[in-house]
PDB file of C-alpha atoms and ligand atoms in Angstrom:
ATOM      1  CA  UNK G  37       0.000   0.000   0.000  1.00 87.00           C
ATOM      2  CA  UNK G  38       1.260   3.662  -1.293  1.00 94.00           C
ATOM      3  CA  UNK G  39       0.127   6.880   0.875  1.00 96.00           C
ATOM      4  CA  UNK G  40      -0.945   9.443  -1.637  1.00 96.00           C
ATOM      5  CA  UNK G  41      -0.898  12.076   0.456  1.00 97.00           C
ATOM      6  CA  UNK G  42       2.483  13.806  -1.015  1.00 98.00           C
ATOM      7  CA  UNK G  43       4.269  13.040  -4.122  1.00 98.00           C
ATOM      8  CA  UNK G  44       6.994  11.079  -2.498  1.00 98.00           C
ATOM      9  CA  UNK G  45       4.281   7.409  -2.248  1.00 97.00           C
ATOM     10  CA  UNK G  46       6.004   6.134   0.825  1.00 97.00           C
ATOM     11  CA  UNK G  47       4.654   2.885   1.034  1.00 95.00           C
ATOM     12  CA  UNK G  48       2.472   2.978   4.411  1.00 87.00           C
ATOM     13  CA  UNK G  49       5.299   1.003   6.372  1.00 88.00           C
ATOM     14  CA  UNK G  50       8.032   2.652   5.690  1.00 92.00           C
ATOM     15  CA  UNK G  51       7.023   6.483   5.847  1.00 95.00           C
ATOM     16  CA  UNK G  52       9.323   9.141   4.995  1.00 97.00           C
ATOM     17  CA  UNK G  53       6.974  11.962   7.579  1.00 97.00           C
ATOM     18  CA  UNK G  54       6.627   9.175   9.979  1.00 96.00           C
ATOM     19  CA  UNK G  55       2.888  10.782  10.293  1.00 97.00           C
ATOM     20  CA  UNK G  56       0.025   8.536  11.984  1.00 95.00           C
ATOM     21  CA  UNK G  57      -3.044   7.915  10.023  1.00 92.00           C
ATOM     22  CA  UNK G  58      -5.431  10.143  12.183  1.00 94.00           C
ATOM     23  CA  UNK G  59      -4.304  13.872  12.490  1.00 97.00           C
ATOM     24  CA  UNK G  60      -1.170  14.828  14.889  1.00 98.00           C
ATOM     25  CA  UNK G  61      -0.818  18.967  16.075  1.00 98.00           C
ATOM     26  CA  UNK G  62       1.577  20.710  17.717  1.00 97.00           C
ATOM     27  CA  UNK G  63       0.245  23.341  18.810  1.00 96.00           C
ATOM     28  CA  UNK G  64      -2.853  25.576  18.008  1.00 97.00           C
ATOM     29  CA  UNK G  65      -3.522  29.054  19.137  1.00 97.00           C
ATOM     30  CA  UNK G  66      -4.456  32.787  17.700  1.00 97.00           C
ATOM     31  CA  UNK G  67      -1.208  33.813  15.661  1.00 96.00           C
ATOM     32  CA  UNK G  68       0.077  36.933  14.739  1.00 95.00           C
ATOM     33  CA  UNK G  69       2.842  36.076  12.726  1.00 93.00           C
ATOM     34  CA  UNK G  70       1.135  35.866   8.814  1.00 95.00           C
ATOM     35  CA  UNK G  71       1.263  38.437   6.817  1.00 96.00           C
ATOM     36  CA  UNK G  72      -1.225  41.726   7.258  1.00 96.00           C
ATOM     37  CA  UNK G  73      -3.952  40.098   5.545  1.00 97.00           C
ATOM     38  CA  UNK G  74      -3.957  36.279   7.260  1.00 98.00           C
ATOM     39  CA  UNK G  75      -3.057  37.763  10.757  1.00 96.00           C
ATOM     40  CA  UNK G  76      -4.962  40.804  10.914  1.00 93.00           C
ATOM     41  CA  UNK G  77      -5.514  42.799  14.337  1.00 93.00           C
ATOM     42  CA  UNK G  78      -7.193  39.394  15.565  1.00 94.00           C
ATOM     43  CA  UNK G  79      -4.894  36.851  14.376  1.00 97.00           C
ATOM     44  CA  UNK G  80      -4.894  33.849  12.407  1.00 98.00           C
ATOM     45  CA  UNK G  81      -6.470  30.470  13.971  1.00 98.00           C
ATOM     46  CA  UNK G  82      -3.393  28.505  13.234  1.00 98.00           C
ATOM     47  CA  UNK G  83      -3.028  24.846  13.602  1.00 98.00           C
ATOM     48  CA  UNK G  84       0.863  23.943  13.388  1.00 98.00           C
ATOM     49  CA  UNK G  85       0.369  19.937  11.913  1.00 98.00           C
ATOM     50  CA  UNK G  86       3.085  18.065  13.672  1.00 98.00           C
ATOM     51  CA  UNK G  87       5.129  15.601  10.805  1.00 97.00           C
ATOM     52  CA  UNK G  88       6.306  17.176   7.457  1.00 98.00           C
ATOM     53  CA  UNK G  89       6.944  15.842   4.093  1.00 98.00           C
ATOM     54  CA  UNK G  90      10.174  17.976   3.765  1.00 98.00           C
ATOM     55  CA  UNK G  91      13.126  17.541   5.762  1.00 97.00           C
ATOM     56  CA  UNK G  92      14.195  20.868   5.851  1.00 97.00           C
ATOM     57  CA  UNK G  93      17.850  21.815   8.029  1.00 97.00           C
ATOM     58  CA  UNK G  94      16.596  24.853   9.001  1.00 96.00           C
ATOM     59  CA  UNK G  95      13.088  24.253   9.838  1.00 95.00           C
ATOM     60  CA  UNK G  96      11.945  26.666  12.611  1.00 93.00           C
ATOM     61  CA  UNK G  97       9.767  24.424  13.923  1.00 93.00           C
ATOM     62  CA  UNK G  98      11.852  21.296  13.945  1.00 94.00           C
ATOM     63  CA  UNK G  99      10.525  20.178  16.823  1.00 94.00           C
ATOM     64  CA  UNK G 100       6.915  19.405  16.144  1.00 95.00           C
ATOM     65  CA  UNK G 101       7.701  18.474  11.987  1.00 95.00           C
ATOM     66  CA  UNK G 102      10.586  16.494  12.599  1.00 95.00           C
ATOM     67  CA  UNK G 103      11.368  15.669  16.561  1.00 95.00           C
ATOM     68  CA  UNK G 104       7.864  14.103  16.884  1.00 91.00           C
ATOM     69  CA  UNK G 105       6.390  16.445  19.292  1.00 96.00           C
ATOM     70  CA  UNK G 106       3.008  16.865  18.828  1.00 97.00           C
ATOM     71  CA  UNK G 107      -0.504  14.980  20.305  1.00 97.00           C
ATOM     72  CA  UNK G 108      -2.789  12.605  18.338  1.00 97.00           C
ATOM     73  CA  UNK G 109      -6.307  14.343  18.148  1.00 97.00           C
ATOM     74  CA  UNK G 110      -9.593  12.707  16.719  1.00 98.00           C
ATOM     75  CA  UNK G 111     -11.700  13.915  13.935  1.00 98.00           C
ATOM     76  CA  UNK G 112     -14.008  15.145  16.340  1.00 98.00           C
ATOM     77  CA  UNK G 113     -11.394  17.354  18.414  1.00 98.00           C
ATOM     78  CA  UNK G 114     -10.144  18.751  15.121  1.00 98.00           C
ATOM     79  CA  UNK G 115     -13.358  19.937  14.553  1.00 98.00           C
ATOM     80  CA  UNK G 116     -13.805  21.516  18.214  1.00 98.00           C
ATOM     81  CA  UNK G 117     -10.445  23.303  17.806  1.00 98.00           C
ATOM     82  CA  UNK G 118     -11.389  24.781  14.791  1.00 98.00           C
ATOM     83  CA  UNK G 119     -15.208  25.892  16.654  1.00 98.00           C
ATOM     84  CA  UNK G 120     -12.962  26.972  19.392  1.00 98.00           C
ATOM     85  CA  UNK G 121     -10.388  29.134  17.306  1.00 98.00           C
ATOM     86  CA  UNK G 122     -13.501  30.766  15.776  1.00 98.00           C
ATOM     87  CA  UNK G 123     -15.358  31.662  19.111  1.00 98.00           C
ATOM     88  CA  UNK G 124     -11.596  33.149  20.106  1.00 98.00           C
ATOM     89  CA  UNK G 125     -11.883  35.797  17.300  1.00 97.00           C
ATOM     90  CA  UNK G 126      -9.714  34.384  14.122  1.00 98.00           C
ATOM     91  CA  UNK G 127      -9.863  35.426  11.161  1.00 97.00           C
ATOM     92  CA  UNK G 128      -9.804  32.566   9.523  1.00 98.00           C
ATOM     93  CA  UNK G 129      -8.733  28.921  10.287  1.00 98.00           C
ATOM     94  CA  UNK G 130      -4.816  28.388   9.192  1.00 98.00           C
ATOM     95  CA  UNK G 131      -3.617  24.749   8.190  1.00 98.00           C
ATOM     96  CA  UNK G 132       0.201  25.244   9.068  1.00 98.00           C
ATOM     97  CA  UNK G 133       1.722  21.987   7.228  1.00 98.00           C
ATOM     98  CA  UNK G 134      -1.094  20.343   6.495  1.00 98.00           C
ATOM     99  CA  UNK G 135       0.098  18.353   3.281  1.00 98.00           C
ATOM    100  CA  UNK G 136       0.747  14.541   5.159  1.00 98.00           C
ATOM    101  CA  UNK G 137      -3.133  14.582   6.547  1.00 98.00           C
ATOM    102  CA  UNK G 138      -4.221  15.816   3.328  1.00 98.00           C
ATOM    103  CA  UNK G 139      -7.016  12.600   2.708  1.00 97.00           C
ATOM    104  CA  UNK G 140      -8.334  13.047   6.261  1.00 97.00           C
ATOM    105  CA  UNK G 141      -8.668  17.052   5.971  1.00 98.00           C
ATOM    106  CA  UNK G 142     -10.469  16.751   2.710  1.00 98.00           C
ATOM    107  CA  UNK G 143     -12.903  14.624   4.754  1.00 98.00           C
ATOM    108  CA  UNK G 144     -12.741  17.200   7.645  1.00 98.00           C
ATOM    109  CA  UNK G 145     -12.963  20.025   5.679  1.00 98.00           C
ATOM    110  CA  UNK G 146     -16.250  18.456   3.356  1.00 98.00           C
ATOM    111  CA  UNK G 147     -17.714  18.490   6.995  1.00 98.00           C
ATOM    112  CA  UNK G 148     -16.842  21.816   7.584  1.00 98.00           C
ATOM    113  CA  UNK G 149     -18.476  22.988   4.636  1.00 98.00           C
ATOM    114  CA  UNK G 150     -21.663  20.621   5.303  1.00 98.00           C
ATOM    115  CA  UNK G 151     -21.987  22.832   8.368  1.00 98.00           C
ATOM    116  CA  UNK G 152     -21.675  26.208   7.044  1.00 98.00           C
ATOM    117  CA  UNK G 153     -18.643  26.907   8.707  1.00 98.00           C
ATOM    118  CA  UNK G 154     -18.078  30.719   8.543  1.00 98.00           C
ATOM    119  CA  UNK G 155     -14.399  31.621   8.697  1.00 98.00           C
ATOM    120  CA  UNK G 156     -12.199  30.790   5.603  1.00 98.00           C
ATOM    121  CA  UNK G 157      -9.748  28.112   5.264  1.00 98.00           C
ATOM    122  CA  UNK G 158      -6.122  28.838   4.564  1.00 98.00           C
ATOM    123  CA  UNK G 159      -3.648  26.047   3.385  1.00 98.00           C
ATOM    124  CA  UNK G 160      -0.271  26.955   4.326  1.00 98.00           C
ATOM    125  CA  UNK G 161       1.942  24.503   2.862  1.00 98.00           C
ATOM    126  CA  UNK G 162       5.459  24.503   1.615  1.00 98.00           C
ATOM    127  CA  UNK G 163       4.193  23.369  -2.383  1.00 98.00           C
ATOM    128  CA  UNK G 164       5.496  20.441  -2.537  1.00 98.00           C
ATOM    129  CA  UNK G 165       2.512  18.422  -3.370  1.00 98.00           C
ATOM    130  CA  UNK G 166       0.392  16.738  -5.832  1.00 98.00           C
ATOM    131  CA  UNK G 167      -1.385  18.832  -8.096  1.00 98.00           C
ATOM    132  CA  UNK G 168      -4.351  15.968  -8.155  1.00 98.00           C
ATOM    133  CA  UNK G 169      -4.143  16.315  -4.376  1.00 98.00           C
ATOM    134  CA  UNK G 170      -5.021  20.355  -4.650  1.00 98.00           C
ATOM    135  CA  UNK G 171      -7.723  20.249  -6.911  1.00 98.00           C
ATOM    136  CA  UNK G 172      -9.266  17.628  -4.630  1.00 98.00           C
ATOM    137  CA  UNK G 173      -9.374  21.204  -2.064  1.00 98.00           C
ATOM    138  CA  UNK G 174     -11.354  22.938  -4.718  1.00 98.00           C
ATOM    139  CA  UNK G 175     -14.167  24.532  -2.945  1.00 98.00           C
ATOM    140  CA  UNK G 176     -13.010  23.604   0.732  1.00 98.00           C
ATOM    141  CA  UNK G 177     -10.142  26.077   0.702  1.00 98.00           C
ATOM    142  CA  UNK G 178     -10.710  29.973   0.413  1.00 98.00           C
ATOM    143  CA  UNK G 179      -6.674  30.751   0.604  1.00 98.00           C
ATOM    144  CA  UNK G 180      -4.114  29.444  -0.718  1.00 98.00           C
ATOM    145  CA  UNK G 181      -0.414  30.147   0.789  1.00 98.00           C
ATOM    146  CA  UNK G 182       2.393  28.029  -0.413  1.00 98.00           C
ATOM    147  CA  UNK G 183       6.025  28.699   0.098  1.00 98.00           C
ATOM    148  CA  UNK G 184       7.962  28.035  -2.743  1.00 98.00           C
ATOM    149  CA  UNK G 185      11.423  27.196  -1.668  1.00 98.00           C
ATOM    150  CA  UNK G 186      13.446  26.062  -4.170  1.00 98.00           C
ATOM    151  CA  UNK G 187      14.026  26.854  -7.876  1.00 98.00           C
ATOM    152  CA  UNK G 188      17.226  25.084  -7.717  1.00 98.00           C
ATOM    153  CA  UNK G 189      16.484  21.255  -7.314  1.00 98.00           C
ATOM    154  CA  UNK G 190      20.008  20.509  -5.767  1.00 98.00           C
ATOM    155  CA  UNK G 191      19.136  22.933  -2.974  1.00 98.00           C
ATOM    156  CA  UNK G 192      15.850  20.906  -2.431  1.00 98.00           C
ATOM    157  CA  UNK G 193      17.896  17.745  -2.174  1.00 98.00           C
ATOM    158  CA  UNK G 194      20.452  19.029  -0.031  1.00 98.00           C
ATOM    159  CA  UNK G 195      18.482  21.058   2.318  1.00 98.00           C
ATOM    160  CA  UNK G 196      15.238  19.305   2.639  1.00 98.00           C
ATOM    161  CA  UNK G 197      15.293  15.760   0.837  1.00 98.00           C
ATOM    162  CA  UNK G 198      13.246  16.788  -1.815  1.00 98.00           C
ATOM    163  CA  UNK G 199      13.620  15.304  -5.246  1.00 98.00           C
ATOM    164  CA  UNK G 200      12.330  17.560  -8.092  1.00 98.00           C
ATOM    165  CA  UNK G 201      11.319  20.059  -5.861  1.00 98.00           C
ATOM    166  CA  UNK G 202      10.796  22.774  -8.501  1.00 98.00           C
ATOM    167  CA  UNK G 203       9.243  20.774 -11.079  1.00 98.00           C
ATOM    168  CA  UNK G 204       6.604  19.288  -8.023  1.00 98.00           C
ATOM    169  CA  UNK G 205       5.667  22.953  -6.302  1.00 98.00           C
ATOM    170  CA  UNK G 206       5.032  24.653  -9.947  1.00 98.00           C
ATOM    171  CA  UNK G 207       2.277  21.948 -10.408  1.00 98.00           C
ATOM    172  CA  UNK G 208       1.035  22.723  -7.158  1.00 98.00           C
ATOM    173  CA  UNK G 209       1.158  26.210  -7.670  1.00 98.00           C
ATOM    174  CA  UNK G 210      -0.359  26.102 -10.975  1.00 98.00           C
ATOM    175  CA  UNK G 211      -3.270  24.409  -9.806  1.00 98.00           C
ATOM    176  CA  UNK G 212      -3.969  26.828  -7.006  1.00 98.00           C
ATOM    177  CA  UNK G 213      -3.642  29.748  -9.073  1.00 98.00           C
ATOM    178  CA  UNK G 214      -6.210  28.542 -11.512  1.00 98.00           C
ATOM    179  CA  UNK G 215      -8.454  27.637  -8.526  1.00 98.00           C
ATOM    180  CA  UNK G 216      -7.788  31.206  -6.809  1.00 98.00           C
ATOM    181  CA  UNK G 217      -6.904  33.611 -10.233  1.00 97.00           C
ATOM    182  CA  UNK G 218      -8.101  37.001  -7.968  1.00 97.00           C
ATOM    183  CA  UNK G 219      -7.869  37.982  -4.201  1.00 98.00           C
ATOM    184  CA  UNK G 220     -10.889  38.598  -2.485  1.00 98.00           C
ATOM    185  CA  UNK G 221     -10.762  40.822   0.741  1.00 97.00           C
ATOM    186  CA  UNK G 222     -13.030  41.920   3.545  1.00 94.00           C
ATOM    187  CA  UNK G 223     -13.740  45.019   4.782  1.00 87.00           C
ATOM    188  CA  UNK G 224     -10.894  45.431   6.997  1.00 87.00           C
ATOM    189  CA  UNK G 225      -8.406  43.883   4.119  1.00 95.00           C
ATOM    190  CA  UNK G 226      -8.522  40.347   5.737  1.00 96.00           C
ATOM    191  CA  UNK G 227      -8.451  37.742   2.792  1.00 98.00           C
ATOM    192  CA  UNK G 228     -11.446  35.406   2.262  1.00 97.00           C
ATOM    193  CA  UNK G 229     -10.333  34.160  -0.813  1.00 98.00           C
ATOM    194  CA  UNK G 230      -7.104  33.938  -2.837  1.00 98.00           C
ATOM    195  CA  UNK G 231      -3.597  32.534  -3.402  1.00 98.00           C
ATOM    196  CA  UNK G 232      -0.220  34.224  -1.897  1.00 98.00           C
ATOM    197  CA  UNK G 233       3.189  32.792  -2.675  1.00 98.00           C
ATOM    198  CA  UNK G 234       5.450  33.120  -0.262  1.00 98.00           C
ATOM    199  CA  UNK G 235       9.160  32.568  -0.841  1.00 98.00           C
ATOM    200  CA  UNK G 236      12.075  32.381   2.218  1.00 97.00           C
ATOM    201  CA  UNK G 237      15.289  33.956   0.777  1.00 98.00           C
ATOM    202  CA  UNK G 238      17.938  31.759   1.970  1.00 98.00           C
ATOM    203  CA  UNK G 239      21.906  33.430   2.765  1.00 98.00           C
ATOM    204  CA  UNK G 240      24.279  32.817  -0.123  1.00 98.00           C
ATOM    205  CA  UNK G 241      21.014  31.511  -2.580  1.00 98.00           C
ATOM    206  CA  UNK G 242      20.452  34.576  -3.817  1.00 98.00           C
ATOM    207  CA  UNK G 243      20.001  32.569  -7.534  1.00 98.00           C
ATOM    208  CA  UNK G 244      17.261  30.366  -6.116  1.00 98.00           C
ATOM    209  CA  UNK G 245      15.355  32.838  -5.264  1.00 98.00           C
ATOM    210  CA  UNK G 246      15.210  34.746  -8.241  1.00 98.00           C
ATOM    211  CA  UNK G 247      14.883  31.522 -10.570  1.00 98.00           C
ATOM    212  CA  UNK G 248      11.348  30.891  -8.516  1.00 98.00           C
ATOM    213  CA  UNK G 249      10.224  34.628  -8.767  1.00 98.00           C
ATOM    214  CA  UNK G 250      11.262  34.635 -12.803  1.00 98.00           C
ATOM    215  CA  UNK G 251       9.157  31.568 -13.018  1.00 98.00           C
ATOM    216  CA  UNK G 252       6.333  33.088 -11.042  1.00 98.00           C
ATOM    217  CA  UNK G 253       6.203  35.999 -13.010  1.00 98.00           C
ATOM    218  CA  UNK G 254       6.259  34.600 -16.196  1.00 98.00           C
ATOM    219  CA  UNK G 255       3.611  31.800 -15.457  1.00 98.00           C
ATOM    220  CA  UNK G 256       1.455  33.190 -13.031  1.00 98.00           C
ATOM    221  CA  UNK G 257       2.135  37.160 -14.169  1.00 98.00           C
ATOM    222  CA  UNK G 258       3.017  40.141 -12.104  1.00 98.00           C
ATOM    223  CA  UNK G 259      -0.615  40.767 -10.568  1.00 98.00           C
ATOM    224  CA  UNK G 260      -0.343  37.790  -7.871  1.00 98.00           C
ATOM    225  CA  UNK G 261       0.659  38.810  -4.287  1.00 98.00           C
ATOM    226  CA  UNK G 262       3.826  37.688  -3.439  1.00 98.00           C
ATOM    227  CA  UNK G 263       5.686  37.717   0.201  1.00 98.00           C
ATOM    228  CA  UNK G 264       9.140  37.573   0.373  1.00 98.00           C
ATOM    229  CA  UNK G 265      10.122  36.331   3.652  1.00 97.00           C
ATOM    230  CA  UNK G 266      13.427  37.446   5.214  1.00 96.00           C
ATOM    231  CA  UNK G 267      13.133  35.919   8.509  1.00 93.00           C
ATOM    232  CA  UNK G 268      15.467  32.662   7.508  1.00 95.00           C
ATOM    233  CA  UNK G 269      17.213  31.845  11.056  1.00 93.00           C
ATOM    234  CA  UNK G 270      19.877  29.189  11.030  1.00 94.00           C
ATOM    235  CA  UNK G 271      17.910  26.741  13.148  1.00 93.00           C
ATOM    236  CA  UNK G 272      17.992  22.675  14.254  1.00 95.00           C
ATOM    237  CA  UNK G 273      20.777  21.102  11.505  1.00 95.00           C
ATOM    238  CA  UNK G 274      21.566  24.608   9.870  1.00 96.00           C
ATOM    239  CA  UNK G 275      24.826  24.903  11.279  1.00 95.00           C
ATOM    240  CA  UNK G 276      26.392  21.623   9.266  1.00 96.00           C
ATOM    241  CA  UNK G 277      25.923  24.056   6.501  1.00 97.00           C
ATOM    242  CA  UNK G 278      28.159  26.932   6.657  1.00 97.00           C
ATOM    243  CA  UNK G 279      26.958  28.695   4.037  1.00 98.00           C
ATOM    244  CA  UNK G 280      23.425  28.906   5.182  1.00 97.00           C
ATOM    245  CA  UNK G 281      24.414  28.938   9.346  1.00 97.00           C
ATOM    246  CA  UNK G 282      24.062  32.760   9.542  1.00 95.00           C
ATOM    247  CA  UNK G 283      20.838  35.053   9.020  1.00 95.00           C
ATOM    248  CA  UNK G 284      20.252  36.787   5.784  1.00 96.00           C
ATOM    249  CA  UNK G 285      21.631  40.379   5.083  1.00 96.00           C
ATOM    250  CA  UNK G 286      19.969  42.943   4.902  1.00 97.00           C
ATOM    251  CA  UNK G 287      22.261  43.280   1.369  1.00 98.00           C
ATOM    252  CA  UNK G 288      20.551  39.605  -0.149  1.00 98.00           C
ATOM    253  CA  UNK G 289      17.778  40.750   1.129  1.00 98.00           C
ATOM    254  CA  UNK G 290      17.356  43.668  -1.325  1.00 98.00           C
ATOM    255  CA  UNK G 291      18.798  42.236  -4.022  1.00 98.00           C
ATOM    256  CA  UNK G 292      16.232  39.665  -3.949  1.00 98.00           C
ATOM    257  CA  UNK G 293      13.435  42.481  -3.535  1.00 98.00           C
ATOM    258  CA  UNK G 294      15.045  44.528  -6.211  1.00 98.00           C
ATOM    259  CA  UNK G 295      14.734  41.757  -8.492  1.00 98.00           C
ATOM    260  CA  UNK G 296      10.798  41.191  -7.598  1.00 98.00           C
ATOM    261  CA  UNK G 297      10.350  44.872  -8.402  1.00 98.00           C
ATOM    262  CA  UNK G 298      12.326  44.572 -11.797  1.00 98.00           C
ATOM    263  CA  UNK G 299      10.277  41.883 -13.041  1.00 98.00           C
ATOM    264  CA  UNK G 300       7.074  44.101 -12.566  1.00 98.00           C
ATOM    265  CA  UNK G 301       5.865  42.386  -9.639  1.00 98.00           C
ATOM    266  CA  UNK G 302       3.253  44.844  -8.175  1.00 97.00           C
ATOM    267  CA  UNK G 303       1.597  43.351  -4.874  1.00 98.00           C
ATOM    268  CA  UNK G 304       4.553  42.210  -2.742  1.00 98.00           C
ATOM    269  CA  UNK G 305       4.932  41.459   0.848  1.00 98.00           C
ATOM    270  CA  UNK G 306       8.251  42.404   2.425  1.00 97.00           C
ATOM    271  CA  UNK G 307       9.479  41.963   5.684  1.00 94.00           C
ATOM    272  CA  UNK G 308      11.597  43.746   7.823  1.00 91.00           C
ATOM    273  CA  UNK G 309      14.940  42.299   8.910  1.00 85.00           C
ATOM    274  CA  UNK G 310      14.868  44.093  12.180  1.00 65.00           C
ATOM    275  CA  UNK G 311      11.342  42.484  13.307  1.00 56.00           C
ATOM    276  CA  UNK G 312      11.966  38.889  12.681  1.00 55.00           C
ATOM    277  CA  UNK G 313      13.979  36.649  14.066  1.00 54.00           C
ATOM    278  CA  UNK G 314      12.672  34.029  16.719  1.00 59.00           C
ATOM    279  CA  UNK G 315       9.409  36.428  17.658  1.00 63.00           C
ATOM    280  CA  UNK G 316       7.354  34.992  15.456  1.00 68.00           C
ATOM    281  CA  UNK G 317       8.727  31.438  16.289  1.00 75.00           C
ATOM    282  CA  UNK G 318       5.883  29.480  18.277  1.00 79.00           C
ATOM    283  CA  UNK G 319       7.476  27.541  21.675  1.00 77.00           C
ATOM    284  CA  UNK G 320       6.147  24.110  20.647  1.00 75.00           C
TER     285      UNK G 320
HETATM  286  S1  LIG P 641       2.604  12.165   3.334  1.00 86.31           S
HETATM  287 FE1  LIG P 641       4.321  11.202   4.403  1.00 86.31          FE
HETATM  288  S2  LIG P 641       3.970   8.996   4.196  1.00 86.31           S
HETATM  289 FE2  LIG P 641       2.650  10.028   2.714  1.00 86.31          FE
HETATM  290  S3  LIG P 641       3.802  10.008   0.816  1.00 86.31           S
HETATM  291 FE3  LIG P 641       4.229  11.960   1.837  1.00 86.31          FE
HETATM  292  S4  LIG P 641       6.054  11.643   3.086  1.00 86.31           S
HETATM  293 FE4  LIG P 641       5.282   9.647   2.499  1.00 86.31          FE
END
């Protein structure tokens, strides 16, 4: 038996995420670390998945996608945390990793639908997933917001295990965009429907990054909103790998943004380098 729940088909005994069948989190609370239009004044009603179909060096939350950490909930607990997130004052419930439960949360989220459940859905994956797997999420998620890593597929290999990364997350991508082709906003500019592509600049990749925002720009066009993360921190195994165990500059960090504005890229997220860091880093 294959799991088809990512495009790597571990068979069921031998699983690369090491996820159990019924749904694992980490943590779930009000978060205020999206960007403006996820978090919002209220915050985002994020549930951080424990398990991950990347094995990322640097992941900043290691401990809950890779170390294990995490508690096994039911169907029926998922459905109270997401109740309970709402009656907190979300904006919106936020799948944080979500890709290695993806069968079970299509079943979750058809439910969720059924009862007329008012706040939108955000999938915040990191793209590398099957593009069958996202149109199955047609009509159960309002927001799409993949990060996509890696234009470079010997990054993806070396950093996070990920064999043909690029070829993999613009499938994904592709998909979501043609599920999501405008943003929809509420009063208040939180988004209730849409796609934003996030992208983590990585120290001394400054090619990678521009290879995935040429690609986005010339397949997806210049309207979409991107984010352009700078908040890389050399977490977990990032040290082994010199040239990614510091933070970024604020130097690659420009660059990179330079580059987004140069292609005509109108709607783009940046982030400060002074206001990230480990603040926005949940204690798991
Ligand atoms: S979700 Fe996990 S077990 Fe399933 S194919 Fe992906 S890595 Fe393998």
């Amino acid at each position: 038996m294959f799991c088809q729940n990512c495009p790597r088909h571990c068979y069921t005994e031998r699983k690369f995420c090491w996820a159990p069948d019924n749904i694992k989190i980490g943590l779930w609370q009000l978060f205020y670390g999206e960007e403006p239009s996820i978090s919002g004044k209220n915050g985002s009603g994020a549930i951080f998945f424990s398990h991950c179909n990347l094995r990322c060096v640097f992941c900043q939350n290691y401990q809950i996608s890779q170390l294990n950490q995490g508690k096994d909930i039911t169907d029926k607990e998922f459905l109270e945390i997401c109740y309970e997130l709402k009656n907190q004052g979300a904006n919106n419930i936020n799948l944080i990793s979500p890709t290695v439960y993806h069968r079970r949360l299509v079943k979750l989220l058809r439910k969720l639908k059924e009862e007329k459940f008012p706040l939108p859905i955000v999938w915040n994956s990191n793209a590398y997933e099957l593009r069958e797997n996202i149109k199955e999420l047609r009509g159960l998620v309002d927001v799409y917001l993949p990060d996509f890593k890696y234009g470079v597929n010997e990054l993806a290999l070396k950093y996070s295990q990920a064999p043909n990364y690029f070829e993999i997350a613009q499938q994904a991508v592709l998909e979501m965009f043609l599920q999501k082709p405008r943003n929809k906003y509420e009063e208040g500019g939180i988004m209730k429907a849409g796609l934003i592509v996030r992208h983590l600049v990585l120290p001394s990749n400054i090619e990678n990054s521009k290879i995935v925002l040429k690609w986005l720009r010339d397949n997806l066009g210049s309207e979409i909103q991107i984010s352009l993360l700078s908040q890389y921190t050399p977490l977990y195994k990032a040290s082994l790998f010199p040239e990614i165990s510091r933070s970024l500059i604020q130097k690659e960090y420009d660059e990179v943004s330079q580059f987004a504005l140069s292609l005509g890229f109108k709607n783009i997220y940046f982030q400060e380098l002074s206001s990230v860091g480990r603040e926005f880093i949940p204690e798991f």
